Amino acid sequence: MIKKIYKKLKRGLWTFKQPLAARPKSLNNPVSDLFVWRKSSKWQTYFDLYDIGSFYSEIPSKREVNAKIIFYNQSGFKINEHTVNLNPNQNRCIEISSFIKGEKETFGTFAVFHSNIPSIFIEHKSYLTERGFVSYKYNKNELRHYVHGNSDAISFLDNSSYLLGVSSFLKREYKLQFNLDDTEKYEFILINYTNKHQEVMLTFLDEATNKVINVKKYSINPNGCYLSHSDSNHIGNSRLVISSNLVMARPFVFRYGVNRNFFDVFHG
Amino acid sequence: MLPFYPLLRAPNCEGVTVIHNYPPNNWEVRKNYEKYINITWSDGSCWHTKIIGTLAKNKSFKIREKALNFLPKNTLALSSLSINKLPPKSDILPDDIDMQTNLPEWRASIGLESKFGGCTSFQGEAFAFPPNGSLLSFAPFLQYGNALSSYLIFINVEKSPLFRNTSLFFLNSDGDKIMAKKAITSNHLNIIKLDEIDYNPSDLIILFTENIIGIPLFMTAYKNGKELSLEHTHPPASFAIHGDRWGLHKKLKTIWSKKFKNIKP
């Protein structure tokens, strides 16, 4: 019994008032993940947009609804917004990167807020959320590479967005369960979905010896993101540990073959 | 419950699963152990497990399907890491001491490599699904182009080793037309070519089953596998956070079950 209580208390240090996402301010507020956009001569970013609310009606509605897409730069500042009209039960694959003007910014985040929130969500005291599917074209390839969102990060009220992420009381380690191969190159994008500045430490460990190869430290603005590269000089496989006060510091991983010419993207 | 990590298969591709003997965070699992590396498969009447090695703490191990020459053809191979030896034969899917984590789950890198150069993976795991559950899934992944080919890889794992034959329905976006009906089998990796189904670029694929649950993975290959893309759908419960999201999920399933029943043959 005492052992059980001790175990619960110990776990409580990591879970008490530290949800992945806080409750939005009102049931009418839509929620979105923060997705990564990339834009350059090598990159195009797409998003599959459809009216989630229409799935919850028995008879397809003819009412036109919309979704507001808000773009942020890597420092977390809003740089643009765009409203897209949606027909019920139809998918629109939108080239997100075409909404980013200028060549100064090459990556950042965006959020998608739906206008159609069926009353059934309010009745169940739930919040409609866009978890998304982003896809990337790299090096003018015909294929789009898909990855879904990985955080219920942000909500929207009175024409402005607000973050839902919560900071952890204790420093946490997120150990990416992926073998970093020395015949591949990687980029990791981490998003700060909290209202506090976050100090993030990336530690690369040699897979064979478990010794530290490299440590990189970053400070990320609220709503901002950071792109870090793997250590391309290391010989042998390695793994990544991310230490921060983020409840879950899951990175988006962009993976490039060196011997084999391929590109892939996934989330941690 | 013991998580399993399937080995994938797809045209022109080899399944590659990398399992990791370290937890994904520093607070849910306090003590880790050297573990057995297992491959488990069903022959339709019982589960078989073969130990292919051990994995020390903090190490990873790459499993290639072609190295598992003891497997019968077209078998769904499930890799796992266990503290104890799993039985070589069992009537239900073997289990072991719970080393599960939640934030996130203890996962493997599950992927495909093409002989034409492409390589893709996602971080995932599989647990046994309850038999006779139903599935509803919304997927936007169709890509069109002369050099592109798309496949659905539908993975089902159940505790019982039996092979049940059933159907997977592809509905149109409004849910009033069955675009295709495909035979699928439990405890199998079911591969379905999507290019043959008459969807439009603006259509969502709606997957529906009456008595089987699985993981729908969508794979698109460029030039037979020069480049690969792989992603799974979100379960519809993830359209909502907080509150009674499972109650909402149940209502959504009821709406689409009604739509399905009203489709005229």
Short mmCIF file of C-alpha atoms in Angstrom, two decimals:
data_model
loop_
_atom_site.label_atom_id
_atom_site.label_comp_id
_atom_site.label_asym_id
_atom_site.label_seq_id
_atom_site.Cartn_x
_atom_site.Cartn_y
_atom_site.Cartn_z
CA MET A 1 0.00 0.00 0.00
CA ILE A 2 2.76 2.47 1.05
CA LYS A 3 4.76 1.41 -2.00
CA LYS A 4 1.72 2.18 -4.22
CA ILE A 5 1.24 5.64 -2.68
CA TYR A 6 4.97 6.37 -3.04
CA LYS A 7 4.84 5.32 -6.70
CA LYS A 8 1.80 7.55 -7.32
CA LEU A 9 3.44 10.53 -5.62
CA LYS A 10 6.62 10.02 -7.62
CA ARG A 11 4.67 9.89 -10.87
CA GLY A 12 2.67 12.94 -9.76
CA LEU A 13 5.84 15.02 -9.87
CA TRP A 14 5.82 14.48 -13.63
CA THR A 15 2.09 14.54 -14.32
CA PHE A 16 0.36 16.84 -11.77
CA LYS A 17 -0.87 19.98 -13.58
CA GLN A 18 1.37 19.10 -16.53
CA PRO A 19 -0.99 18.02 -19.31
CA LEU A 20 0.24 17.84 -22.88
CA ALA A 21 -2.19 20.65 -23.65
CA ALA A 22 -4.18 22.93 -21.35
CA ARG A 23 -7.92 23.41 -21.86
CA PRO A 24 -8.76 26.25 -24.26
CA LYS A 25 -10.55 29.29 -22.82
CA SER A 26 -13.92 28.48 -24.37
CA LEU A 27 -15.59 25.42 -25.91
CA ASN A 28 -16.02 27.41 -29.13
CA ASN A 29 -12.28 27.82 -29.55
CA PRO A 30 -10.78 25.55 -32.20
CA VAL A 31 -7.45 23.87 -31.48
CA SER A 32 -4.58 23.13 -33.84
CA ASP A 33 -1.21 21.45 -33.77
CA LEU A 34 1.71 23.64 -34.73
CA PHE A 35 2.91 22.31 -38.06
CA VAL A 36 6.24 23.03 -39.73
CA TRP A 37 6.41 24.89 -43.03
CA ARG A 38 9.58 25.00 -45.13
CA LYS A 39 10.13 27.17 -48.16
CA SER A 40 13.16 27.65 -50.40
CA SER A 41 14.27 26.72 -53.89
CA LYS A 42 14.45 23.13 -52.55
CA TRP A 43 11.29 23.04 -50.44
CA GLN A 44 7.55 23.21 -50.97
CA THR A 45 5.10 22.52 -48.14
CA TYR A 46 1.52 21.29 -48.53
CA PHE A 47 -1.41 20.73 -46.19
CA ASP A 48 -4.49 18.57 -46.71
CA LEU A 49 -7.41 20.67 -45.56
CA TYR A 50 -10.94 19.35 -45.07
CA ASP A 51 -13.90 20.33 -42.94
CA ILE A 52 -13.66 18.02 -39.91
CA GLY A 53 -17.00 19.31 -38.57
CA SER A 54 -18.87 17.97 -41.60
CA PHE A 55 -17.97 14.38 -40.63
CA TYR A 56 -20.30 14.78 -37.65
CA SER A 57 -23.48 15.48 -39.63
CA GLU A 58 -25.69 12.72 -41.03
CA ILE A 59 -26.76 14.73 -44.07
CA PRO A 60 -23.99 16.58 -45.92
CA SER A 61 -24.48 20.31 -45.35
CA LYS A 62 -24.33 22.69 -48.30
CA ARG A 63 -23.13 25.49 -46.03
CA GLU A 64 -19.71 26.83 -46.94
CA VAL A 65 -17.30 26.95 -44.03
CA ASN A 66 -13.72 28.04 -43.75
CA ALA A 67 -10.44 27.49 -41.99
CA LYS A 68 -8.02 30.20 -40.95
CA ILE A 69 -4.35 29.40 -41.41
CA ILE A 70 -1.94 31.49 -39.35
CA PHE A 71 1.76 31.49 -40.15
CA TYR A 72 4.57 32.16 -37.67
CA ASN A 73 8.26 32.64 -38.25
CA GLN A 74 10.95 30.73 -36.35
CA SER A 75 10.95 33.40 -33.63
CA GLY A 76 7.26 32.74 -33.01
CA PHE A 77 5.88 35.95 -34.51
CA LYS A 78 2.86 35.93 -36.79
CA ILE A 79 3.90 36.69 -40.37
CA ASN A 80 0.72 36.04 -42.32
CA GLU A 81 -2.76 34.60 -42.25
CA HIS A 82 -5.00 33.20 -44.91
CA THR A 83 -8.62 32.01 -44.91
CA VAL A 84 -9.59 29.04 -47.07
CA ASN A 85 -13.19 28.22 -47.95
CA LEU A 86 -14.08 24.56 -47.64
CA ASN A 87 -16.81 22.38 -49.11
CA PRO A 88 -18.16 19.64 -46.87
CA ASN A 89 -16.41 16.27 -47.09
CA GLN A 90 -13.90 17.43 -49.67
CA ASN A 91 -10.17 17.57 -49.44
CA ARG A 92 -8.10 20.51 -50.62
CA CYS A 93 -4.38 19.92 -50.81
CA ILE A 94 -3.00 23.43 -50.44
CA GLU A 95 0.51 24.59 -51.16
CA ILE A 96 1.14 26.23 -47.81
CA SER A 97 4.56 27.60 -48.74
CA SER A 98 3.00 29.77 -51.47
CA PHE A 99 1.50 31.94 -48.71
CA ILE A 100 4.93 32.81 -47.31
CA LYS A 101 6.11 36.02 -48.91
CA GLY A 102 9.75 37.01 -49.28
CA GLU A 103 12.85 34.86 -49.12
CA LYS A 104 14.05 35.89 -45.67
CA GLU A 105 12.18 33.15 -43.86
CA THR A 106 12.87 29.53 -44.84
CA PHE A 107 11.01 27.66 -42.10
CA GLY A 108 8.54 28.31 -39.32
CA THR A 109 5.22 26.99 -38.07
CA PHE A 110 1.56 27.33 -38.95
CA ALA A 111 -1.76 26.52 -37.31
CA VAL A 112 -5.15 25.71 -38.85
CA PHE A 113 -8.33 26.86 -37.07
CA HIS A 114 -11.69 25.57 -38.29
CA SER A 115 -14.80 27.77 -38.23
CA ASN A 116 -17.23 24.84 -38.24
CA ILE A 117 -17.49 23.45 -34.71
CA PRO A 118 -20.56 21.19 -34.51
CA SER A 119 -22.71 21.53 -31.37
CA ILE A 120 -22.00 17.87 -30.55
CA PHE A 121 -18.46 18.95 -29.52
CA ILE A 122 -19.88 21.50 -27.06
CA GLU A 123 -22.31 18.87 -25.70
CA HIS A 124 -19.37 16.55 -25.00
CA LYS A 125 -17.26 19.41 -23.58
CA SER A 126 -14.63 18.62 -26.20
CA TYR A 127 -12.64 20.87 -28.49
CA LEU A 128 -12.33 20.33 -32.23
CA THR A 129 -8.70 19.95 -33.13
CA GLU A 130 -6.71 19.87 -36.36
CA ARG A 131 -3.97 17.21 -36.09
CA GLY A 132 -3.24 17.55 -39.71
CA PHE A 133 -1.32 16.05 -42.48
CA VAL A 134 1.56 18.12 -43.81
CA SER A 135 3.52 16.99 -46.81
CA TYR A 136 6.80 18.18 -48.28
CA LYS A 137 8.27 18.17 -51.75
CA TYR A 138 12.04 18.19 -51.64
CA ASN A 139 14.36 18.91 -54.56
CA LYS A 140 11.47 19.30 -57.03
CA ASN A 141 10.45 15.67 -56.63
CA GLU A 142 6.99 14.67 -57.77
CA LEU A 143 6.26 12.81 -54.52
CA ARG A 144 4.98 14.57 -51.41
CA HIS A 145 6.29 13.08 -48.14
CA TYR A 146 3.67 13.04 -45.39
CA VAL A 147 3.91 13.59 -41.66
CA HIS A 148 1.15 14.32 -39.17
CA GLY A 149 1.15 16.89 -36.36
CA ASN A 150 2.30 15.85 -32.93
CA SER A 151 0.98 18.37 -30.39
CA ASP A 152 -2.36 19.96 -29.49
CA ALA A 153 -0.49 23.22 -29.21
CA ILE A 154 -2.53 26.31 -29.92
CA SER A 155 -6.05 27.75 -29.84
CA PHE A 156 -7.83 30.80 -31.21
CA LEU A 157 -10.12 33.44 -29.68
CA ASP A 158 -11.14 36.96 -30.70
CA ASN A 159 -8.96 37.04 -33.77
CA SER A 160 -5.77 35.99 -32.03
CA SER A 161 -4.11 32.72 -31.17
CA TYR A 162 -2.87 31.54 -27.76
CA LEU A 163 -0.65 28.63 -26.77
CA LEU A 164 -1.85 25.59 -24.82
CA GLY A 165 1.48 23.97 -23.99
CA VAL A 166 2.48 23.62 -20.35
CA SER A 167 6.00 23.63 -18.90
CA SER A 168 7.24 20.73 -16.84
CA PHE A 169 8.28 21.37 -13.21
CA LEU A 170 11.31 19.14 -13.69
CA LYS A 171 13.77 18.89 -16.54
CA ARG A 172 12.72 16.05 -18.84
CA GLU A 173 14.58 13.95 -21.31
CA TYR A 174 12.99 12.97 -24.59
CA LYS A 175 14.98 10.06 -25.95
CA LEU A 176 14.35 9.75 -29.66
CA GLN A 177 13.90 6.04 -30.34
CA PHE A 178 15.65 6.19 -33.67
CA ASN A 179 19.08 5.04 -34.73
CA LEU A 180 20.93 7.94 -36.36
CA ASP A 181 22.89 6.29 -39.14
CA ASP A 182 26.22 7.78 -40.21
CA THR A 183 25.29 7.18 -43.84
CA GLU A 184 22.42 9.64 -43.44
CA LYS A 185 22.02 13.31 -42.50
CA TYR A 186 19.30 14.64 -40.26
CA GLU A 187 17.62 17.91 -39.37
CA PHE A 188 15.54 18.18 -36.21
CA ILE A 189 12.89 20.86 -35.78
CA LEU A 190 11.68 21.50 -32.24
CA ILE A 191 8.69 23.71 -31.44
CA ASN A 192 8.14 25.62 -28.21
CA TYR A 193 4.37 25.38 -27.67
CA THR A 194 4.50 27.04 -24.23
CA ASN A 195 4.29 30.69 -23.14
CA LYS A 196 7.75 30.55 -21.60
CA HIS A 197 11.17 30.77 -23.19
CA GLN A 198 12.58 27.23 -23.32
CA GLU A 199 16.21 26.22 -22.98
CA VAL A 200 16.70 23.04 -24.96
CA MET A 201 19.74 20.78 -24.97
CA LEU A 202 20.37 18.21 -27.69
CA THR A 203 22.83 15.49 -26.68
CA PHE A 204 24.13 13.08 -29.30
CA LEU A 205 25.38 9.77 -27.90
CA ASP A 206 27.49 7.18 -29.68
CA GLU A 207 25.39 4.04 -30.08
CA ALA A 208 28.31 1.64 -29.48
CA THR A 209 29.90 3.28 -26.44
CA ASN A 210 27.01 5.42 -25.07
CA LYS A 211 29.52 8.28 -24.80
CA VAL A 212 28.55 11.88 -25.53
CA ILE A 213 29.61 12.94 -29.02
CA ASN A 214 28.18 16.43 -29.13
CA VAL A 215 25.96 18.77 -27.10
CA LYS A 216 23.99 21.65 -28.62
CA LYS A 217 22.08 24.22 -26.60
CA TYR A 218 19.32 26.44 -27.89
CA SER A 219 16.89 28.98 -26.54
CA ILE A 220 13.48 28.94 -28.23
CA ASN A 221 10.89 31.74 -28.05
CA PRO A 222 7.30 30.93 -27.13
CA ASN A 223 5.59 29.80 -30.34
CA GLY A 224 9.00 29.64 -32.00
CA CYS A 225 10.94 26.73 -33.40
CA TYR A 226 14.55 25.76 -33.93
CA LEU A 227 16.29 23.70 -36.59
CA SER A 228 19.30 21.66 -35.55
CA HIS A 229 21.54 19.42 -37.65
CA SER A 230 23.00 16.05 -36.76
CA ASP A 231 26.76 15.78 -36.37
CA SER A 232 27.88 14.83 -39.86
CA ASN A 233 31.52 14.19 -38.86
CA HIS A 234 30.79 11.34 -36.47
CA ILE A 235 31.68 7.84 -37.65
CA GLY A 236 29.28 5.23 -36.33
CA ASN A 237 25.63 5.29 -35.36
CA SER A 238 24.29 7.57 -32.68
CA ARG A 239 21.13 8.52 -30.81
CA LEU A 240 19.60 11.76 -29.64
CA VAL A 241 18.40 12.85 -26.19
CA ILE A 242 16.55 16.17 -25.89
CA SER A 243 16.52 17.77 -22.42
CA SER A 244 14.10 20.61 -21.70
CA ASN A 245 11.12 21.70 -19.62
CA LEU A 246 8.76 20.85 -22.46
CA VAL A 247 6.33 18.10 -21.41
CA MET A 248 7.08 16.29 -24.64
CA ALA A 249 9.91 17.58 -26.81
CA ARG A 250 9.07 15.50 -29.87
CA PRO A 251 11.01 16.75 -32.86
CA PHE A 252 10.10 16.61 -36.52
CA VAL A 253 12.93 14.71 -38.18
CA PHE A 254 14.01 15.36 -41.78
CA ARG A 255 16.17 12.53 -43.01
CA TYR A 256 18.44 12.49 -46.08
CA GLY A 257 20.35 9.58 -47.55
CA VAL A 258 24.02 10.09 -48.34
CA ASN A 259 24.91 6.78 -50.00
CA ARG A 260 21.32 6.19 -51.13
CA ASN A 261 19.72 9.30 -52.57
CA PHE A 262 16.45 9.61 -50.62
CA PHE A 263 14.52 11.99 -48.40
CA ASP A 264 12.08 11.12 -45.59
CA VAL A 265 10.27 12.96 -42.80
CA PHE A 266 8.72 11.66 -39.57
CA HIS A 267 7.95 12.86 -36.08
CA GLY A 268 9.64 11.59 -32.95
CA MET B 1 0.93 -5.30 -22.25
CA LEU B 2 3.84 -6.16 -24.54
CA PRO B 3 4.11 -3.87 -27.57
CA PHE B 4 4.87 -5.50 -30.92
CA TYR B 5 6.68 -3.94 -33.84
CA PRO B 6 5.54 -5.30 -37.21
CA LEU B 7 7.80 -5.84 -40.17
CA LEU B 8 6.28 -4.21 -43.21
CA ARG B 9 6.12 -5.44 -46.76
CA ALA B 10 5.23 -3.61 -49.99
CA PRO B 11 5.84 -4.05 -53.74
CA ASN B 12 9.55 -3.55 -54.62
CA CYS B 13 10.29 -2.90 -50.94
CA GLU B 14 11.75 -4.73 -47.98
CA GLY B 15 10.45 -4.27 -44.44
CA VAL B 16 13.02 -2.93 -41.98
CA THR B 17 12.18 -2.49 -38.29
CA VAL B 18 14.69 -1.06 -35.82
CA ILE B 19 13.92 -1.88 -32.19
CA HIS B 20 15.43 0.11 -29.34
CA ASN B 21 16.24 -1.04 -25.81
CA TYR B 22 16.01 2.34 -24.13
CA PRO B 23 12.86 4.10 -22.92
CA PRO B 24 11.63 7.24 -24.71
CA ASN B 25 11.85 9.39 -21.57
CA ASN B 26 13.66 9.55 -18.23
CA TRP B 27 10.72 9.29 -15.86
CA GLU B 28 8.35 6.45 -16.73
CA VAL B 29 10.74 3.49 -16.66
CA ARG B 30 13.28 3.57 -13.85
CA LYS B 31 15.08 0.31 -14.47
CA ASN B 32 15.80 -1.26 -17.81
CA TYR B 33 17.18 -4.73 -18.60
CA GLU B 34 18.92 -6.67 -21.32
CA LYS B 35 16.10 -8.20 -23.35
CA TYR B 36 15.30 -11.05 -25.69
CA ILE B 37 14.62 -10.14 -29.31
CA ASN B 38 11.60 -12.12 -30.47
CA ILE B 39 9.86 -12.73 -33.76
CA THR B 40 6.26 -13.86 -33.34
CA TRP B 41 3.91 -15.04 -36.09
CA SER B 42 0.69 -16.97 -36.45
CA ASP B 43 0.07 -20.05 -38.62
CA GLY B 44 -3.69 -19.63 -38.27
CA SER B 45 -4.03 -21.96 -35.33
CA CYS B 46 -1.28 -20.97 -32.89
CA TRP B 47 1.29 -18.26 -32.28
CA HIS B 48 4.95 -19.15 -32.82
CA THR B 49 7.85 -17.24 -31.31
CA LYS B 50 11.52 -17.52 -32.16
CA ILE B 51 14.19 -15.78 -30.11
CA ILE B 52 16.71 -14.33 -32.56
CA GLY B 53 19.10 -12.79 -30.03
CA THR B 54 19.43 -10.52 -27.04
CA LEU B 55 19.71 -6.75 -26.90
CA ALA B 56 21.75 -4.92 -24.28
CA LYS B 57 20.50 -1.74 -22.63
CA ASN B 58 20.80 1.43 -24.73
CA LYS B 59 21.27 -0.54 -27.93
CA SER B 60 19.23 -0.77 -31.12
CA PHE B 61 18.82 -3.69 -33.49
CA LYS B 62 17.85 -3.64 -37.15
CA ILE B 63 15.60 -6.48 -38.32
CA ARG B 64 15.29 -7.14 -42.04
CA GLU B 65 12.53 -9.38 -43.27
CA LYS B 66 14.85 -11.22 -45.67
CA ALA B 67 17.05 -12.29 -42.73
CA LEU B 68 14.09 -14.12 -41.17
CA ASN B 69 14.26 -17.13 -43.48
CA PHE B 70 12.39 -19.33 -40.97
CA LEU B 71 9.14 -17.42 -41.59
CA PRO B 72 6.43 -18.94 -43.77
CA LYS B 73 5.68 -16.88 -46.91
CA ASN B 74 3.37 -13.84 -46.55
CA THR B 75 3.38 -14.04 -42.76
CA LEU B 76 2.91 -10.99 -40.59
CA ALA B 77 6.10 -10.94 -38.53
CA LEU B 78 5.92 -9.15 -35.17
CA SER B 79 9.14 -8.24 -33.45
CA SER B 80 9.26 -7.54 -29.72
CA LEU B 81 11.62 -7.10 -26.77
CA SER B 82 10.89 -9.13 -23.66
CA ILE B 83 12.55 -9.53 -20.28
CA ASN B 84 11.47 -13.17 -20.04
CA LYS B 85 11.62 -15.85 -22.70
CA LEU B 86 8.35 -15.97 -24.64
CA PRO B 87 6.87 -19.46 -25.20
CA PRO B 88 7.78 -20.98 -28.60
CA LYS B 89 4.10 -21.87 -29.13
CA SER B 90 0.99 -20.35 -27.56
CA ASP B 91 -2.78 -20.19 -28.03
CA ILE B 92 -2.90 -16.46 -27.37
CA LEU B 93 -0.51 -13.69 -28.36
CA PRO B 94 2.38 -13.90 -25.88
CA ASP B 95 2.77 -11.25 -23.19
CA ASP B 96 5.51 -10.24 -20.76
CA ILE B 97 6.32 -7.87 -17.89
CA ASP B 98 4.84 -4.45 -18.59
CA MET B 99 7.57 -1.99 -19.65
CA GLN B 100 5.10 0.33 -21.35
CA THR B 101 5.42 4.09 -21.39
CA ASN B 102 2.71 6.60 -22.28
CA LEU B 103 4.39 9.91 -23.06
CA PRO B 104 5.20 8.72 -25.67
CA GLU B 105 4.73 4.97 -26.17
CA TRP B 106 7.86 2.80 -26.34
CA ARG B 107 8.24 2.58 -30.08
CA ALA B 108 10.35 1.23 -32.89
CA SER B 109 11.29 2.68 -36.26
CA ILE B 110 9.07 0.76 -38.67
CA GLY B 111 9.83 1.27 -42.31
CA LEU B 112 10.43 0.19 -45.86
CA GLU B 113 13.48 0.24 -48.08
CA SER B 114 13.17 0.01 -51.83
CA LYS B 115 15.66 -1.67 -54.11
CA PHE B 116 15.37 1.52 -56.22
CA GLY B 117 16.76 3.71 -53.42
CA GLY B 118 13.75 4.98 -51.46
CA CYS B 119 13.68 4.68 -47.70
CA THR B 120 10.91 5.66 -45.26
CA SER B 121 9.86 4.94 -41.70
CA PHE B 122 7.58 6.05 -38.91
CA GLN B 123 7.78 5.65 -35.15
CA GLY B 124 5.19 3.09 -34.13
CA GLU B 125 4.03 0.08 -32.20
CA ALA B 126 1.10 -2.35 -32.28
CA PHE B 127 -0.98 -3.94 -29.58
CA ALA B 128 -3.59 -6.67 -30.03
CA PHE B 129 -6.90 -5.20 -31.20
CA PRO B 130 -10.17 -6.54 -29.78
CA PRO B 131 -11.90 -8.90 -32.24
CA ASN B 132 -15.15 -7.72 -33.86
CA GLY B 133 -14.47 -4.03 -33.25
CA SER B 134 -15.22 -1.69 -36.15
CA LEU B 135 -13.00 0.86 -37.84
CA LEU B 136 -13.66 4.28 -39.32
CA SER B 137 -10.77 6.22 -40.76
CA PHE B 138 -10.45 9.37 -42.87
CA ALA B 139 -7.43 9.55 -45.15
CA PRO B 140 -6.31 12.32 -47.49
CA PHE B 141 -3.14 10.65 -48.74
CA LEU B 142 -3.94 9.98 -52.40
CA GLN B 143 -1.29 11.36 -54.73
CA TYR B 144 -1.71 11.44 -58.48
CA GLY B 145 0.97 11.38 -61.15
CA ASN B 146 2.26 9.13 -63.91
CA ALA B 147 5.20 7.89 -61.88
CA LEU B 148 3.33 7.53 -58.58
CA SER B 149 1.70 4.40 -57.17
CA SER B 150 -0.16 4.23 -53.85
CA TYR B 151 -0.90 1.33 -51.54
CA LEU B 152 -2.78 0.79 -48.32
CA ILE B 153 -1.03 -1.52 -45.88
CA PHE B 154 -3.65 -2.64 -43.37
CA ILE B 155 -2.19 -4.37 -40.32
CA ASN B 156 -4.32 -6.32 -37.90
CA VAL B 157 -3.09 -8.12 -34.77
CA GLU B 158 -5.43 -9.97 -32.44
CA LYS B 159 -4.82 -12.11 -29.36
CA SER B 160 -6.32 -15.16 -31.04
CA PRO B 161 -4.04 -16.71 -33.68
CA LEU B 162 -6.96 -17.51 -36.00
CA PHE B 163 -7.11 -16.08 -39.50
CA ARG B 164 -10.55 -14.50 -39.96
CA ASN B 165 -11.54 -13.42 -43.46
CA THR B 166 -13.57 -10.24 -43.61
CA SER B 167 -13.97 -7.05 -45.67
CA LEU B 168 -12.61 -3.54 -45.76
CA PHE B 169 -14.86 -0.97 -47.43
CA PHE B 170 -13.66 2.14 -49.22
CA LEU B 171 -16.42 4.76 -49.08
CA ASN B 172 -16.70 8.04 -50.92
CA SER B 173 -16.36 11.27 -48.96
CA ASP B 174 -20.12 11.68 -48.40
CA GLY B 175 -20.44 8.10 -47.19
CA ASP B 176 -23.23 7.27 -49.66
CA LYS B 177 -21.27 5.06 -52.07
CA ILE B 178 -18.97 2.07 -51.69
CA MET B 179 -16.00 2.74 -53.99
CA ALA B 180 -14.44 -0.68 -53.35
CA LYS B 181 -14.77 -3.72 -51.13
CA LYS B 182 -11.55 -5.61 -50.43
CA ALA B 183 -11.04 -8.97 -48.72
CA ILE B 184 -8.76 -8.75 -45.70
CA THR B 185 -7.57 -11.28 -43.13
CA SER B 186 -6.87 -10.89 -39.43
CA ASN B 187 -3.29 -11.27 -38.15
CA HIS B 188 -2.08 -10.35 -41.60
CA LEU B 189 -0.46 -7.50 -43.38
CA ASN B 190 -3.03 -6.75 -46.11
CA ILE B 191 -1.69 -4.81 -49.10
CA ILE B 192 -4.23 -3.04 -51.34
CA LYS B 193 -3.37 -1.09 -54.49
CA LEU B 194 -5.17 2.23 -54.31
CA ASP B 195 -4.65 3.44 -57.89
CA GLU B 196 -7.30 0.98 -59.09
CA ILE B 197 -10.00 2.61 -56.95
CA ASP B 198 -11.82 5.40 -58.72
CA TYR B 199 -11.26 8.31 -56.33
CA ASN B 200 -10.99 11.95 -57.47
CA PRO B 201 -8.14 14.20 -56.28
CA SER B 202 -10.55 16.14 -54.02
CA ASP B 203 -11.90 12.95 -52.40
CA LEU B 204 -11.06 11.77 -48.96
CA ILE B 205 -10.71 8.03 -48.59
CA ILE B 206 -13.09 6.78 -45.93
CA LEU B 207 -12.13 3.35 -44.61
CA PHE B 208 -14.84 1.37 -42.89
CA THR B 209 -15.00 -2.10 -41.36
CA GLU B 210 -17.72 -3.86 -39.41
CA ASN B 211 -15.75 -6.45 -37.47
CA ILE B 212 -12.02 -5.82 -37.58
CA ILE B 213 -9.69 -3.07 -36.37
CA GLY B 214 -6.28 -2.35 -37.79
CA ILE B 215 -3.60 0.19 -38.48
CA PRO B 216 -4.07 1.79 -41.91
CA LEU B 217 -0.72 2.78 -43.40
CA PHE B 218 -0.56 4.63 -46.68
CA MET B 219 2.51 4.21 -48.84
CA THR B 220 3.18 6.09 -52.06
CA ALA B 221 6.12 5.24 -54.28
CA TYR B 222 7.70 7.40 -56.97
CA LYS B 223 9.09 5.46 -59.93
CA ASN B 224 8.51 2.05 -58.26
CA GLY B 225 10.38 3.14 -55.13
CA LYS B 226 13.01 5.73 -56.04
CA GLU B 227 11.30 7.79 -53.33
CA LEU B 228 8.83 6.57 -50.72
CA SER B 229 6.29 8.23 -48.43
CA LEU B 230 4.62 6.41 -45.55
CA GLU B 231 2.15 7.68 -42.94
CA HIS B 232 -0.71 6.33 -40.84
CA THR B 233 -4.11 7.94 -40.38
CA HIS B 234 -5.13 9.49 -37.09
CA PRO B 235 -7.86 7.59 -35.28
CA PRO B 236 -11.00 9.80 -35.46
CA ALA B 237 -10.89 10.23 -31.65
CA SER B 238 -7.99 12.59 -32.25
CA PHE B 239 -10.34 15.13 -33.89
CA ALA B 240 -11.18 16.14 -30.29
CA ILE B 241 -9.26 16.90 -27.13
CA HIS B 242 -10.48 17.04 -23.54
CA GLY B 243 -14.03 16.31 -22.40
CA ASP B 244 -15.84 13.15 -23.41
CA ARG B 245 -13.85 12.56 -26.59
CA TRP B 246 -14.60 8.83 -26.54
CA GLY B 247 -18.35 9.56 -26.30
CA LEU B 248 -17.93 11.87 -29.27
CA HIS B 249 -16.00 9.19 -31.13
CA LYS B 250 -18.84 6.72 -30.50
CA LYS B 251 -21.38 9.21 -31.93
CA LEU B 252 -19.20 9.71 -35.03
CA LYS B 253 -19.05 5.96 -35.57
CA THR B 254 -22.83 5.70 -35.16
CA ILE B 255 -23.35 8.43 -37.80
CA TRP B 256 -21.11 6.61 -40.30
CA SER B 257 -22.57 3.18 -39.48
CA LYS B 258 -26.00 4.57 -40.34
CA LYS B 259 -24.65 6.04 -43.58
CA PHE B 260 -23.06 2.68 -44.40
CA LYS B 261 -26.28 0.75 -43.74
CA ASN B 262 -28.25 3.17 -45.94
CA ILE B 263 -25.99 2.62 -48.97
CA LYS B 264 -28.04 0.89 -51.66
CA PRO B 265 -26.25 -2.16 -53.08
#
